[in-house]
Coordinates of C-alpha atoms and ligand atoms in Angstrom, one line a residue:
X1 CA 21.4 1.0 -5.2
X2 CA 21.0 -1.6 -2.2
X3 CA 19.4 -4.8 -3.2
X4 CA 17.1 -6.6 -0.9
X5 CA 16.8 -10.4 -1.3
X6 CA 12.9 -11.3 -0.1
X7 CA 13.3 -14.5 1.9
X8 CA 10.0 -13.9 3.1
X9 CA 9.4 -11.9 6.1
X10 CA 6.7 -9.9 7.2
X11 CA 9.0 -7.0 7.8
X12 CA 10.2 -7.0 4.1
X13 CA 8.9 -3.9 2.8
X14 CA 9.2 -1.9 6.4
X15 CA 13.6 -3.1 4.9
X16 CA 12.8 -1.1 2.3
X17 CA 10.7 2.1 3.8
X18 CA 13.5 2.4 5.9
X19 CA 16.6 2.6 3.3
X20 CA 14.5 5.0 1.2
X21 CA 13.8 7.2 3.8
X22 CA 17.4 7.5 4.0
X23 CA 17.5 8.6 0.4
X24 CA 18.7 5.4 -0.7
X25 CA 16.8 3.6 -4.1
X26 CA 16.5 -0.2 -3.4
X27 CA 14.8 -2.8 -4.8
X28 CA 13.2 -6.0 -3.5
X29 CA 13.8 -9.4 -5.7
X30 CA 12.8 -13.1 -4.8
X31 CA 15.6 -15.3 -3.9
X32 CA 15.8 -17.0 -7.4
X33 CA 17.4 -14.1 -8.7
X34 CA 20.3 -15.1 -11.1
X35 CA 23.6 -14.0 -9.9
X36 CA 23.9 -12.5 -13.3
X37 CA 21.1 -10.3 -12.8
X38 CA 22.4 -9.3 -9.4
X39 CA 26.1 -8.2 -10.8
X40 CA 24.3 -6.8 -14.0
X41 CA 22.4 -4.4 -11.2
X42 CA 25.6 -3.5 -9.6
X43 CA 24.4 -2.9 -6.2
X44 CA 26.2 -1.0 -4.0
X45 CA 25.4 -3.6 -0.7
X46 CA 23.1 -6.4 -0.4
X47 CA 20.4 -6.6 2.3
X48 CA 19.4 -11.0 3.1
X49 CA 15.7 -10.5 4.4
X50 CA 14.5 -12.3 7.6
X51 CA 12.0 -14.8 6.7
X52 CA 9.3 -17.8 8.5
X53 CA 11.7 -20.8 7.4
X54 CA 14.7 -22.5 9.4
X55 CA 17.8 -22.6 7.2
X56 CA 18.2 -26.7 7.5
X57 CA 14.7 -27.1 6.3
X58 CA 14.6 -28.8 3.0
X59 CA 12.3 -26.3 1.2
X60 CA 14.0 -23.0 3.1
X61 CA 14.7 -20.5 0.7
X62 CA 18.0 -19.8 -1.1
X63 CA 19.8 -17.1 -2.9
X64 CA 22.8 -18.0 -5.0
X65 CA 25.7 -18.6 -2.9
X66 CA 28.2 -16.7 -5.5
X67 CA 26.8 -13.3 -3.7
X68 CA 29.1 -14.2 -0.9
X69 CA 32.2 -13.7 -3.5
X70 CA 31.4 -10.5 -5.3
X71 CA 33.1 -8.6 -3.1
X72 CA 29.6 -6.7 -2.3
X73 CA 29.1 -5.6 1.5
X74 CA 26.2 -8.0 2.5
X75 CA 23.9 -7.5 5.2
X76 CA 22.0 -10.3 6.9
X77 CA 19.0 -9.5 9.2
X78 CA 17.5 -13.1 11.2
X79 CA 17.0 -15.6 8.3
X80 CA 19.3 -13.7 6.5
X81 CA 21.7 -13.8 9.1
X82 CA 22.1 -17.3 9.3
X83 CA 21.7 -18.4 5.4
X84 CA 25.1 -16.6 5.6
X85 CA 26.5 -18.7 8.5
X86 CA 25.5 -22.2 7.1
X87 CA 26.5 -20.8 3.6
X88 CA 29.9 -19.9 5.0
X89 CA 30.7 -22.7 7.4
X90 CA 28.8 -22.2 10.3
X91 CA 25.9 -23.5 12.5
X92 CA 22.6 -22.4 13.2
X93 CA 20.7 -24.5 15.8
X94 CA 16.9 -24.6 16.7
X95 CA 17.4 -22.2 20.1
X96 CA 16.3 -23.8 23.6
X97 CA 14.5 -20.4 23.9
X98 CA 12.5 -18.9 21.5
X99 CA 13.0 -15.3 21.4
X100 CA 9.8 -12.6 20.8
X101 CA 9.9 -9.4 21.5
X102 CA 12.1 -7.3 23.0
X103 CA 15.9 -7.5 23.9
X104 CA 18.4 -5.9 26.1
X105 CA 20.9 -5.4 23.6
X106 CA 25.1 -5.0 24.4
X107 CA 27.1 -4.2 22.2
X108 CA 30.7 -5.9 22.4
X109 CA 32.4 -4.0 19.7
X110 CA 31.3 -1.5 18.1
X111 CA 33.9 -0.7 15.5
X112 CA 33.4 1.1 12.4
X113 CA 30.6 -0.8 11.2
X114 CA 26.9 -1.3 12.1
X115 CA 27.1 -0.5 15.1
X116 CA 29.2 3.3 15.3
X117 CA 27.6 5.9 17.3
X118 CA 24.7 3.3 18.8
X119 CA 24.5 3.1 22.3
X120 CA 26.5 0.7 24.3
X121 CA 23.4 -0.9 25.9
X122 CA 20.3 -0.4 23.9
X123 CA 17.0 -2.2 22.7
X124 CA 16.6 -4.6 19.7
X125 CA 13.4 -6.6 19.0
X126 CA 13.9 -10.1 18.3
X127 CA 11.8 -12.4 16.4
X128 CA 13.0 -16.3 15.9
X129 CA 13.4 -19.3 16.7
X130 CA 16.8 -20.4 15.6
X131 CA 20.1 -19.3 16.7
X132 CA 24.1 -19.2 15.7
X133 CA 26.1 -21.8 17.6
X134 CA 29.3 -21.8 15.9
X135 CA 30.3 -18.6 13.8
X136 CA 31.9 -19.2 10.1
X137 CA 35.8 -18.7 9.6
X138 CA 36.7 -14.8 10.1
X139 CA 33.3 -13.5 11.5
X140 CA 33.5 -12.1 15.3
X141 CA 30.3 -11.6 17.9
X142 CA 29.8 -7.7 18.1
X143 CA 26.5 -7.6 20.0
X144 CA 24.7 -9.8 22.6
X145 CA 21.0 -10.2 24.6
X146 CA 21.2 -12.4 27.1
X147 CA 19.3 -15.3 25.3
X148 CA 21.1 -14.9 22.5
X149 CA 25.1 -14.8 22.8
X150 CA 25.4 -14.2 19.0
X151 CA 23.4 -11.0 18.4
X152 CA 25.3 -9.6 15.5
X153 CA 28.6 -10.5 13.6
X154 CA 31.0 -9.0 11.6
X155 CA 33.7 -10.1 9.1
X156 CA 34.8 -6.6 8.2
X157 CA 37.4 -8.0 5.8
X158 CA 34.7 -9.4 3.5
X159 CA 32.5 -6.7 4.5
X160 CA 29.8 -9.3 5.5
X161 CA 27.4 -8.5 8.7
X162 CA 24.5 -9.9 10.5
X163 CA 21.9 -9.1 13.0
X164 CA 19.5 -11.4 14.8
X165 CA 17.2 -8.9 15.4
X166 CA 15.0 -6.8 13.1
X167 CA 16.8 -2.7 12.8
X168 CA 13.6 -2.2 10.5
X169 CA 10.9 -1.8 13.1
X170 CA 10.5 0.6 15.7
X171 CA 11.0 -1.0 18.7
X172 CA 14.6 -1.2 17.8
X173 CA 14.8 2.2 18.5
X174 CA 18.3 2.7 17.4
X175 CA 17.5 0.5 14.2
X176 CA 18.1 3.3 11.4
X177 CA 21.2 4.7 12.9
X178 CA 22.5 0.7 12.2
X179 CA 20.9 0.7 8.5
X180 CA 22.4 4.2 8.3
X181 CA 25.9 2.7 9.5
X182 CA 25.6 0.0 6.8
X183 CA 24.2 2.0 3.7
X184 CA 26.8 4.8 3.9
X185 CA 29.9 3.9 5.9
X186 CA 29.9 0.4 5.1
X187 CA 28.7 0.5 1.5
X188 CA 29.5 3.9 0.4
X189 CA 26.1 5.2 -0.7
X190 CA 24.8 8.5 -1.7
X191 CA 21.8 10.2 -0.7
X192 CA 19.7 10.8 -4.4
X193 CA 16.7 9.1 -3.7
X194 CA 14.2 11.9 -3.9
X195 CA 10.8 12.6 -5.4
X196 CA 12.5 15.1 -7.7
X197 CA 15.2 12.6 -8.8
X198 CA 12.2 10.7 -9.3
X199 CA 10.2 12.8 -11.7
X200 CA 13.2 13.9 -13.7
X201 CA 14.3 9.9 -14.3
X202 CA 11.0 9.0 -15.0
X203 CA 9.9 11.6 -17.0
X204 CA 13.0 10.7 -19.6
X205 CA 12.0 7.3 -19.0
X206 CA 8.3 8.0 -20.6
X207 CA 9.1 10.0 -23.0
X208 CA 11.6 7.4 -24.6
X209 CA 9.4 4.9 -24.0
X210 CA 6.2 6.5 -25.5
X211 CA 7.7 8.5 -27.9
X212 CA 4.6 9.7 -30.3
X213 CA 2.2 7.1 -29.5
X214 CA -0.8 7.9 -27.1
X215 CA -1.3 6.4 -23.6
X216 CA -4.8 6.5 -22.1
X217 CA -5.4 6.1 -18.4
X218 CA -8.0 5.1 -16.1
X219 CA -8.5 8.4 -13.4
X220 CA -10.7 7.4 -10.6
X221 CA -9.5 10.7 -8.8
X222 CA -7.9 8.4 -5.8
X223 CA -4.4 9.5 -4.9
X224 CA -2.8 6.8 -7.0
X225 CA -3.9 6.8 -10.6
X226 CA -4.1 10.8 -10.0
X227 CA -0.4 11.2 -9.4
X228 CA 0.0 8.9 -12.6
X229 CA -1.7 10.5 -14.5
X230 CA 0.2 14.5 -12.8
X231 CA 3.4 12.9 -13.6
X232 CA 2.5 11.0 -16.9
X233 CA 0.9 13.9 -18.0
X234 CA 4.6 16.1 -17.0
X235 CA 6.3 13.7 -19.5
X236 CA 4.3 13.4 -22.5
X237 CA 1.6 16.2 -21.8
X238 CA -1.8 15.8 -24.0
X239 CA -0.5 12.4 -25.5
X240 CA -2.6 11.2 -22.7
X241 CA -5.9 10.7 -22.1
X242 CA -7.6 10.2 -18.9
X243 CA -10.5 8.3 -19.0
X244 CA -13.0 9.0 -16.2
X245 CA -15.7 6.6 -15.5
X246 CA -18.8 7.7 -13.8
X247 CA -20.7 4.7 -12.8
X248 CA -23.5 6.7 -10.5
X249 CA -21.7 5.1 -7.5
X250 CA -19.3 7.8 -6.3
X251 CA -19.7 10.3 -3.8
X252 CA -21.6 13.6 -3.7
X253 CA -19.9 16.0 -6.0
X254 CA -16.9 13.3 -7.2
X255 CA -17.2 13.9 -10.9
X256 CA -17.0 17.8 -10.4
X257 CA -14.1 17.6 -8.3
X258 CA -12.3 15.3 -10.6
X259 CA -13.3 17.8 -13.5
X260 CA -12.1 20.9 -11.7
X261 CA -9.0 19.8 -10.9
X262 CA -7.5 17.6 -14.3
X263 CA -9.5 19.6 -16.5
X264 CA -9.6 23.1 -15.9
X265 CA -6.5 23.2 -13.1
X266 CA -4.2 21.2 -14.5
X267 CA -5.7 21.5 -17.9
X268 CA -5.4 18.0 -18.9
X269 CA -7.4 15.8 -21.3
X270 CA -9.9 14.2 -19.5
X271 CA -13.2 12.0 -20.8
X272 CA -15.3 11.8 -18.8
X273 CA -18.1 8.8 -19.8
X274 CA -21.3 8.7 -18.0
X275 CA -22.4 5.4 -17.7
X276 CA -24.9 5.3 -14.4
X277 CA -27.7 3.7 -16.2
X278 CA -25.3 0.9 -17.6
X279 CA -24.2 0.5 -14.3
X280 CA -27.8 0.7 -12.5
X281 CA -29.4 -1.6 -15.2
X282 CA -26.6 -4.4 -14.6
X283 CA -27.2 -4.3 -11.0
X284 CA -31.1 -4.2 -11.2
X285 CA -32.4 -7.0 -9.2
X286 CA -29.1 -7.8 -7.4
X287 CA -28.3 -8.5 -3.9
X288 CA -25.1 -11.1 -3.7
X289 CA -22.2 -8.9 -2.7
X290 CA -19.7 -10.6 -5.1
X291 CA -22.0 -10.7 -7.7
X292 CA -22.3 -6.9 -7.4
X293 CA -18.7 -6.8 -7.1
X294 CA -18.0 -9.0 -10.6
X295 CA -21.3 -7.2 -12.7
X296 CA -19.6 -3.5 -11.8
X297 CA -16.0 -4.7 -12.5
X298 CA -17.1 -6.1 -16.1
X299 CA -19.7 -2.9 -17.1
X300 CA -16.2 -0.8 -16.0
X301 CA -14.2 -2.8 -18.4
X302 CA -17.0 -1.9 -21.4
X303 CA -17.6 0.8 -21.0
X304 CA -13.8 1.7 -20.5
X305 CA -12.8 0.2 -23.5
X306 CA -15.6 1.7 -25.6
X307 CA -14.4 5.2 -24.2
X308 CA -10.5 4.3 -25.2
X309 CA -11.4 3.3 -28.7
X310 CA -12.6 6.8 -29.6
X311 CA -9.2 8.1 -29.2
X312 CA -7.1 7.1 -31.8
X313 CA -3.9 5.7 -32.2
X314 CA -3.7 4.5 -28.7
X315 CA -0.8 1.8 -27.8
X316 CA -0.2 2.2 -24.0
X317 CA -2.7 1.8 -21.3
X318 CA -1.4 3.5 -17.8
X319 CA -2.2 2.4 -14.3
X320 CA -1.2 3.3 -10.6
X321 CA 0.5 0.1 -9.4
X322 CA 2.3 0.5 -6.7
X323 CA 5.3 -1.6 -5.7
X324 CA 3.6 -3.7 -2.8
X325 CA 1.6 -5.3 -5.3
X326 CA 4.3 -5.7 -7.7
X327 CA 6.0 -7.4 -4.5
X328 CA 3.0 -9.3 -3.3
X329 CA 2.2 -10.7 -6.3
X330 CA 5.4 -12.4 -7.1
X331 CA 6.0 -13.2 -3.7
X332 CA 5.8 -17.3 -2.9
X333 CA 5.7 -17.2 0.6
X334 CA 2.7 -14.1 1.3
X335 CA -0.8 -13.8 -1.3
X336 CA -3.9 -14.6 0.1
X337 CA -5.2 -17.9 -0.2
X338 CA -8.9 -17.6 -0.3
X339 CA -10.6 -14.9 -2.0
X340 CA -12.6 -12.9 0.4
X341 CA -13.9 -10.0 -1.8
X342 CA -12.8 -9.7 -5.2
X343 CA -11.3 -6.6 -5.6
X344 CA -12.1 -4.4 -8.3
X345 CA -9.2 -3.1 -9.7
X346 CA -8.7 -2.7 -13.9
X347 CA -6.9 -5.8 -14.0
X348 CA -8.5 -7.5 -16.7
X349 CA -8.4 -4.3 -18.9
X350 CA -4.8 -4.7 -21.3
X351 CA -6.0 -8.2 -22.1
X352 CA -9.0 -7.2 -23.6
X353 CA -7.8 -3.8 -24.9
X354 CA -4.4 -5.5 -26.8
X355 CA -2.5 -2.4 -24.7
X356 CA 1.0 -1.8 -23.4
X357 CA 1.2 -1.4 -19.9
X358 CA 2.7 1.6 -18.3
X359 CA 2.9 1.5 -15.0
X360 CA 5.3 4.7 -13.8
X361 CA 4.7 4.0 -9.9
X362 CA 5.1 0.9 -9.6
X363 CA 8.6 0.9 -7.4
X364 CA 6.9 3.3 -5.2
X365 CA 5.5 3.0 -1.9
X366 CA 2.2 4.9 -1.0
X367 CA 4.1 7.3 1.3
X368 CA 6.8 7.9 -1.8
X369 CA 3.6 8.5 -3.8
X370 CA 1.7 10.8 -1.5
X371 CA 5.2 12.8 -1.9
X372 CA 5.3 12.6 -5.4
X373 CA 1.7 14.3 -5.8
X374 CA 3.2 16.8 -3.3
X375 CA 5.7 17.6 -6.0
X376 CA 3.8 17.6 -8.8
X377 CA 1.3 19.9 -7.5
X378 CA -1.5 17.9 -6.1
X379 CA -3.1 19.7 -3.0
X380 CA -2.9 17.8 0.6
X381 CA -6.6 17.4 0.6
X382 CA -6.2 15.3 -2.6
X383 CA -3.0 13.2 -1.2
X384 CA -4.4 12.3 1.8
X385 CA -7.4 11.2 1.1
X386 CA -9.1 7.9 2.4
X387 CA -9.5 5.3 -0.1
X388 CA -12.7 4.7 -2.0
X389 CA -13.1 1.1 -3.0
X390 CA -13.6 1.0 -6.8
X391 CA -16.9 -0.4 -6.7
X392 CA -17.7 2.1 -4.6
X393 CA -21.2 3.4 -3.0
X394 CA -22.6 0.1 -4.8
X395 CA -21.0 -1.9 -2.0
X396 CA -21.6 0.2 0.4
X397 CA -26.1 -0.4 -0.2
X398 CA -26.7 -3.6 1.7
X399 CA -28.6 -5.5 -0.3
X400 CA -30.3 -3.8 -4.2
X401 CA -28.7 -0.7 -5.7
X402 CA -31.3 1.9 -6.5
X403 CA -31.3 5.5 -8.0
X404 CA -33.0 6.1 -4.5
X405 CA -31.0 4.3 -2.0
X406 CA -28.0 5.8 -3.9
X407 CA -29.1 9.1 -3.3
X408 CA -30.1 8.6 0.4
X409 CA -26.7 7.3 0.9
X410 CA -25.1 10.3 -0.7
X411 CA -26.4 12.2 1.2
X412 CA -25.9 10.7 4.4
X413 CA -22.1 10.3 3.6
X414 CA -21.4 14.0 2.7
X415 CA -22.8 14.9 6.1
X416 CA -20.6 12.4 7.6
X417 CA -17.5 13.2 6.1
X418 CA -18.4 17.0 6.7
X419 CA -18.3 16.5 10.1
X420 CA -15.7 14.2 10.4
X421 CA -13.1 16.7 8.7
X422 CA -15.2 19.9 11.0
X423 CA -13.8 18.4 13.8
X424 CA -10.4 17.4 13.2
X425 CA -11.1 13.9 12.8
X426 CA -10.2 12.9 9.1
X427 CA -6.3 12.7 9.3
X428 CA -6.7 10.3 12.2
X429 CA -8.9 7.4 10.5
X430 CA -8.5 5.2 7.9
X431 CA -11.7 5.7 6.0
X432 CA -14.9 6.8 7.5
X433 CA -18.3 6.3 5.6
X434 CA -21.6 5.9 5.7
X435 CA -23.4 2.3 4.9
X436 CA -27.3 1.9 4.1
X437 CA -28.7 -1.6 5.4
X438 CA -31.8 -3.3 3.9
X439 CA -33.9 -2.3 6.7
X440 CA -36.6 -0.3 8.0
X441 CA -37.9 0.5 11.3
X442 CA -40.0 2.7 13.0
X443 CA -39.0 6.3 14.0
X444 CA -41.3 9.4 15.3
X445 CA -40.9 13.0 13.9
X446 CA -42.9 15.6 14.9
X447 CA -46.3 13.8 15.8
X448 CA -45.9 11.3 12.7
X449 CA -45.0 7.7 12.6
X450 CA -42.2 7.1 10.1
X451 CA -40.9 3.8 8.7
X452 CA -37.1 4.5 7.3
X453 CA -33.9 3.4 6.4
X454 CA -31.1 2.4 8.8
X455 CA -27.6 3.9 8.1
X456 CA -24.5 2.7 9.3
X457 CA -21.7 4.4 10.7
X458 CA -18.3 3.1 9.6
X459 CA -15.0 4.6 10.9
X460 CA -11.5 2.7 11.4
X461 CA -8.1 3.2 12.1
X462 CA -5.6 1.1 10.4
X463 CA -1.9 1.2 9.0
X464 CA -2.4 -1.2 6.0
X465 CA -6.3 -2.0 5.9
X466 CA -4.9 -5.8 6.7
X467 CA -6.0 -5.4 10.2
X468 CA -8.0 -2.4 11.5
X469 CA -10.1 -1.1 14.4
X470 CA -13.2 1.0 14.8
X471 CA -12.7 4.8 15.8
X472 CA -13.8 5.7 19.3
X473 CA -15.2 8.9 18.0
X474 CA -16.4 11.1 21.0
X475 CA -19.9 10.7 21.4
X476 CA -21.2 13.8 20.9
X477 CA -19.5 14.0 17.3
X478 CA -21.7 10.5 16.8
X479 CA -24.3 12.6 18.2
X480 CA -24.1 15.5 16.0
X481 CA -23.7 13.4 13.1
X482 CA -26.6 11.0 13.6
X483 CA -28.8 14.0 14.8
X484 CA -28.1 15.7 10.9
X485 CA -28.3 12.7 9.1
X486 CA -31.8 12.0 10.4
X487 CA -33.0 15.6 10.4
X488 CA -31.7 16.3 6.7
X489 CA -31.7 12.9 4.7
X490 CA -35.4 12.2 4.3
X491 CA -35.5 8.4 4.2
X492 CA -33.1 7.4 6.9
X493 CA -34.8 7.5 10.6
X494 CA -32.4 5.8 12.4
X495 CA -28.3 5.8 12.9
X496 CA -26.4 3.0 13.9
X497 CA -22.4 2.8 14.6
X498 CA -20.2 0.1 13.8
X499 CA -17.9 -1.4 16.5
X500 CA -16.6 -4.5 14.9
X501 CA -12.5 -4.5 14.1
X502 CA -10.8 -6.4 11.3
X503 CA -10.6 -9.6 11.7
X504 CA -12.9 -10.5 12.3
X505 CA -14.6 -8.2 10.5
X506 CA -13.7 -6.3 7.4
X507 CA -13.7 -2.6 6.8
X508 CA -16.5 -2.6 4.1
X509 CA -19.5 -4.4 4.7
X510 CA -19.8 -6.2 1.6
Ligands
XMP1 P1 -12.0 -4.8 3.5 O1 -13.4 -4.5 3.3 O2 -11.5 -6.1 2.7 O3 -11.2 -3.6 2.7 O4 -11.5 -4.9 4.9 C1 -9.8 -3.4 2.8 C2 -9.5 -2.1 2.1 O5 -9.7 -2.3 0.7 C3 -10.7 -1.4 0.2 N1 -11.5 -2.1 -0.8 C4 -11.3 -2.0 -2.1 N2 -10.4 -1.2 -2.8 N3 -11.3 -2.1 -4.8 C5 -10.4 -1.3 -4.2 O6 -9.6 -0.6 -4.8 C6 -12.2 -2.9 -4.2 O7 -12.9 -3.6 -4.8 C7 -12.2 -2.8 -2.8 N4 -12.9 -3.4 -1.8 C8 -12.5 -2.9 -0.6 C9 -11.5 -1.0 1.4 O8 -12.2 0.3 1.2 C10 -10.5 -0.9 2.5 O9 -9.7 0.3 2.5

């Protein structure tokens, strides 16, 4: 197990990715981490994170300096790389140069550490502002740029080795050979990080944890709380319960799919609780995006809870974290700071519902998780789906949500998506969908005058919906798709697309 301590950067999780691609298990933890905890984990190397501060800032962040004695290969990457040289003895200095981007990088000696195998001259992308100027007793400079004479350090004695740059991203291109270097030569790791380790560990863990009790879990048919409930449903089979919620605002042929699949594929327990005239009634009358937002978070809750309490002898409730969030939201340096939509996620359910929380995924990354559904059965069409914002279609009606404007919208978005995948097109965007604005205008069909709706076109690319940017979609796919929208959803006359990117836009338009 390699420990990574978080001091902060943006690059923290890509650390991460990368050792777990190489069939490592790691795990992220905040600086504060009590060097008991660490030797109680008995990593096999430690990874020190880069991170936004300077080391001789009062405020920087700070791991205990006892790691530097437990006789654990440590691996410092920017910030990390020179919290170890002020904690040893050396000095880091506020560079003449700050250095972005890419690097020429030469390697002086390559050794038998980080650095075996890697190209004599190669590339290293640099991000920082600070810079080593005298290194600590017993380290030596193995690689160089030319702005930065102290590129990476070793003291192979102690085992302890840093790098200025980031061998995370890729734009260092021989990056994961130097993780590689450190995880297995320098710190004597074994590959057995895989999705079938996984299940089997987890599945134990379940059981032992459950034992005869019952666990109920919220299945929205996204990828997430459907390979929780796959894998959940491997350890302690019909001692769960999925509770499916159909608030009237999903997408054409949803609750079928969702049916066909748990219930009669996989032949698990499923409820399924129709609820669309709770949800319609609540959100009669209502136009305010966030209030839209907070009335079909709180019917979920209700009507969630009144489904769970039918089953008896419930004490766990199961959800689909993942680890970013588990990361994010102990995290003091990242978070948002201003709400900008309030998500609707089932966070205020275990309060209400007096539940234990199970959450099986929640060290996982999304791309660990799409494996995991692999693995447990779940079809590719169901892994890589695009996500579906859990207040769904009812954000995606600018303005009132109506029985009719539902349906319209439905309709329009099957066609959409119909096309979309016809042509190829689904893999490569984020999300595409359909929005219906407030509006009418005037349209002509046949020799009548028609006054319809206006439909929205919405299709992005993105990596982490943090940042995104509309699809150019070939214009005769628009074409087609605006041509059958109008011809085959009565009510919408007119087709519109959406060429705003994130920021400063967002993805959903409410
Ligand atoms: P925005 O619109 O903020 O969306 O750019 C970013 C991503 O989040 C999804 N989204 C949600 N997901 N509950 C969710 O689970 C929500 O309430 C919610 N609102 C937006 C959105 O579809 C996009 O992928």
């Amino acid at each position: 197990m390699i420990l990574i301590i978080d001091f902060g950067s943006q690059y923290n999780q890509l650390i991460a990715r990368r050792v777990r691609e190489l069939e490592v298990y790691c795990q992220i933890e905040p600086p504060e981490i009590a060097l008991e905890t660490i030797k109680a984990l008995q990593p096999e190397g430690i990874i020190l994170s880069g991170g936004p501060a300077s080391i001789y800032e009062p405020k920087s962040p700070k791991v205990d300096k006892g790691i530097f004695d437990l006789n654990i290969p440590i691996l410092g990457i920017c910030y990390g790389l020179q919290y170890m040289v002020d904690s040893l003895g050396g000095k880091v200095i506020r560079s003449a140069k700050r250095e972005y981007g890419f690097a020429q990088l030469h390697i002086v000696r390559e050794g038998k550490g980080i650095f075996a195998g890697v190209t004599e001259n190669t590339r290293c992308w640099m991000s920082h502002g600070d810079t080593i100027d005298q290194l600590p007793a017993g380290f030596a400079i193995t690689a160089s740029t030319a702005n930065t004479p102290a590129a990476a350090m070793e003291d192979p004695v102690r085992r302890l080795y840093g790098l200025q740059f980031h061998p995370e991203v890729v734009h260092t291109p021989e990056g994961k050979k130097m993780l590689e270097n450190f995880l297995f030569s320098v710190c004597g790791c074994r590959k057995s990080w895989t999705m079938a380790s996984f299940i089997r560990d987890s599945v134990e863990e379940i059981r032992s944890t459950v034992g005869d009790r019952k666990v109920v879990l919220g299945l929205s048919g996204g990828v997430d709380s459907s390979v929780a409930a796959l894998l959940l449903h491997q350890a302690i089979g019909n001692q769960l319960t999925c509770v499916f919620v159909d608030n009237g605002l999903l997408r054409q042929g949803e609750a079928e799919k969702v049916r066909s699949l748990f219930k009669q594929h996989f032949h698990m327990n499923v409820r399924f609780a129709r609820a669309k005239a709770q949800f319609l009634d609540a959100l009669k009358g209502i136009v305010d995006p966030e209030r839209k937002r907070k009335i079909i978070g709180r019917v979920f809750v209700e009507v969630f809870d009144q489904e769970a309490r039918k089953i008896r002898d419930v004490d766990y409730l199961a959800q689909g974290t993942l680890y970013p969030d588990v990361i994010e939201s102990r995290s003091a340096f990242g978070g948002p700071s201003a709400v900008i939509k309030s998500h609707h996620n089932v966070g205020g359910l275990p309060r209400r519902m007096k539940l234990k929380l199970i959450e099986p995924l929640k060290h996982l990354f999304k791309d660990e998780v799409r494996l995991l559904g692999r693995e447990l059965g779940l079809s590719d069409d169901m892994i890589w789906r695009h996500p579906f914002p859990g207040p769904g279609l009812g954000i995606r009606i600018i303005g009132e949500v109506t029985d009719k404007r539902l349906s319209l919208l439905r309709k329009a978005d099957a066609i959409l998506l119909e096309e979309i995948k016809a042509a190829d097109y689904y893999g490569r965007l984020w999300q595409s969908f359909v929005v219906l604005l407030p509006l009418k205008s005037v349209g002509i069909m046949g020799d009548q005058r028609t006054y319809e709706h206006i439909a929205a076109i919405r299709a992005v690319t993105s990596d982490d919906a943090m940042t995104a940017d509309w699809a150019r979609l070939p214009h005769d796919l628009l074409g087609k798709i605006a041509n059958r929208i109008i011809n085959e959803v009565r009510g919408i006359n007119r087709v519109v697309y959406d060429i705003s990117s994130k920021p400063p836009s967002t993805i959903e338009w409410e």
